[in-house]
Amino acid sequence: MTVTIVGAQLGDEGKGGVVDIYGEAADVVVRYQGGDNAGHTVVHDGETYKLSLVPSGAVRGNVGVLGNGCVVNPATLFDEIDELRERGLEPDVRVAERAHVILPYHRVIDGVEEDEKADLAAGTTKRGIGPTYEDKAGRRGVRVGDLLDPGVLRERLEYVVPQKRALATEVFGIDLEGEVRDAFDIEVLFETYREFGERLAAEGMTVDCGTFLQERIDDGEAVMLEGAQGTSLDIDHGVYPYVTSSHPTAGGATVGTGLGPTVIGEGEVIGIVKAYLSRVGTGPLPTELGGVEGQTPDYDAETGADDDAEELATYIRDEGGEYGTVTGRPRRVGWLDLPMLRHAARTSGFTAIVVNHVDTLAGLDEVKVGHSYTMRTRDGEERTLTTVPPTTEQWARCEANLRTFDGWPEADWAAVAEDGWDALPEAARAYLEYVAGELDVPIYAVGVGPGREETVVREDPFA
Ligand code: GDP
Ligand code: IMO
Ligand code: MG
């Protein structure tokens, strides 16, 4: 049986923590898309693990697989594995031979293109994700399986690297100096990636993903599919072009692993929801509070937003730790956005949700949600929408119609988690019941703190 975990919003909903909790019953945890643009936090036995590529389940001894839908930076992969080993774990990680490889030139181009794009830039993580998926679709990519065969690797590099050099120097005007020169040097790339291939082979890490997983399912094993990013970052269903280049939605779980949709559809698809919104990057966000310079479109540092919104945003940002893990940049925050969640529930066919960060909102007098949007059309007409419009330009013309809920007080969250659903503050339950009712799905768990034990677990999807 499978359980698929999907981010319902804009990433960082707490997917890693949920994979850790429900992954206890799983034998295998598979990532089906994305690469080291993800940042999944697992707090386990008092230790915090931040994983960008290795599936979160590896922390508790599950077999971790990077599916064919992923883009793999072998340098990051081995760094993470080595660090986990140094910390006393024995991660068992497999990589799909069909997965595409992120090469150093992808990273260089990602960085430069973001600067070129100006207002169209998504604020990428500069990990080379977009350029690698472009090469995959352009049929000039290097796959993990190619690293195991030096002849094939050389042939692929000899075809693609001259094109990348021309793109870098002639289109983007990059000086190929030092490390940047090595990123476009066939011999350096060949030697480095051949060695990665040798290590993958020596550790027996590569698999034919779909076959590997199906055999385990046929043997009665439990497989968890771990999405990265979130629905509104999906290249088709998100805020294009301020999106990532893969499919975080549940359809990505089938194409990105080689398991059929009927196999995945037999299991549960659980949407992970943060009780408010956070966003790293640009694009419209109708329920945004305050704003962040350099990320909020048209943000005016002089006037900013109104003081109350700014104060609330700072409160939620500080309580929720909404600062970039690498750069420390403040994340954009906003109220929960129901049109975004209805869209997510439909695109992935959620069978249940988990709502995290309910503790973060504690202490506010009132909590708001964007229940619907009023979209002003080009002709000045107003339309009410209950889900997100298809174009980002339309989305930018949406204003959120807010509903107000009573706030809830701080609590001893570990005790609440132990005592269960009824121990949650009444106002928090009313809020959660509203969300579940609107999406017409049950809530399987509620996050009331970052730790594993700070979770109100109502259902185990593998049970
Ligand atoms: P992911 O990318 O979806 O796996 O989420 P991240 O790990 O990037 O971000 C979630 C952050 O919030 C992490 O620091 C978690 O430890 C933390 N977190 C997760 N759930 C909760 C919760 O219910 N309450 C609080 N306060 N923190 C949480
Ligand atoms: P997890 O798995 C939040 C955002 C970037 C940028 C856009 C494209 O931790 O939830 P990319 O580097 O993928 O080309 O960037 O997507 N982004 C994320 N935001 N959480 C993530 O992952 C993200 N991965 C990418 O900020 O706006
Ligand atoms: Mg994250």
Tab-separated table of C-alpha atoms and ligand atoms in Angstrom, residues 11-17 39-43 50 274 319-320 331 355-360 446-451 454, ligand 1:
chain	number	residue	atom	x	y	z
A	11	GLY	CA	6.209	24.586	0.435
A	12	ASP	CA	7.503	24.389	4.013
A	13	GLU	CA	4.143	23.126	5.314
A	14	GLY	CA	5.917	20.633	7.573
A	15	LYS	CA	5.965	17.669	5.188
A	16	GLY	CA	9.215	16.265	6.611
A	17	GLY	CA	7.744	16.039	10.098
A	39	GLY	CA	14.433	21.708	2.928
A	40	HIS	CA	12.675	19.123	5.086
A	41	THR	CA	13.073	19.241	8.840
A	42	VAL	CA	12.806	16.166	10.997
A	43	VAL	CA	13.095	16.492	14.762
A	50	LYS	CA	17.597	19.250	7.845
A	274	LYS	CA	0.176	25.075	7.330
A	319	GLU	CA	6.479	32.517	16.350
A	320	GLY	CA	6.649	30.206	13.341
A	331	ARG	CA	9.545	34.708	4.527
A	355	VAL	CA	-2.794	20.834	9.602
A	356	ASN	CA	0.471	22.062	11.122
A	357	HIS	CA	1.507	25.132	13.102
A	358	VAL	CA	-1.725	25.527	15.051
A	359	ASP	CA	0.454	26.530	18.032
A	360	THR	CA	2.037	29.345	16.025
A	446	VAL	CA	-2.700	18.437	13.890
A	447	GLY	CA	0.792	19.850	14.425
A	448	VAL	CA	1.111	21.824	17.664
A	449	GLY	CA	4.901	22.168	17.744
A	450	PRO	CA	8.012	21.228	15.804
A	451	GLY	CA	8.754	18.046	17.762
A	454	GLU	CA	3.888	17.690	19.524
B	1	GDP	P1	8.747	20.972	4.742
B	1	GDP	O1	9.613	21.630	3.724
B	1	GDP	O2	7.314	20.936	4.335
B	1	GDP	O3	9.238	19.624	5.190
B	1	GDP	O4	8.797	21.920	6.030
B	1	GDP	P2	10.117	22.609	6.647
B	1	GDP	O5	10.861	21.598	7.412
B	1	GDP	O6	10.843	23.395	5.611
B	1	GDP	O7	9.441	23.708	7.556
B	1	GDP	C1	8.640	23.415	8.602
B	1	GDP	C2	9.245	24.022	9.879
B	1	GDP	O8	8.231	24.150	10.842
B	1	GDP	C3	10.307	23.153	10.515
B	1	GDP	O9	11.214	23.944	11.213
B	1	GDP	C4	9.497	22.277	11.465
B	1	GDP	O10	10.240	21.777	12.540
B	1	GDP	C5	8.469	23.251	11.922
B	1	GDP	N1	7.159	22.673	12.219
B	1	GDP	C6	6.515	21.660	11.586
B	1	GDP	N2	5.283	21.477	12.129
B	1	GDP	C7	5.158	22.409	13.104
B	1	GDP	C8	4.096	22.744	14.022
B	1	GDP	O11	3.027	22.153	14.046
B	1	GDP	N3	4.354	23.775	14.880
B	1	GDP	C9	5.529	24.465	14.885
B	1	GDP	N4	5.674	25.463	15.738
B	1	GDP	N5	6.528	24.164	14.041
B	1	GDP	C10	6.341	23.166	13.165
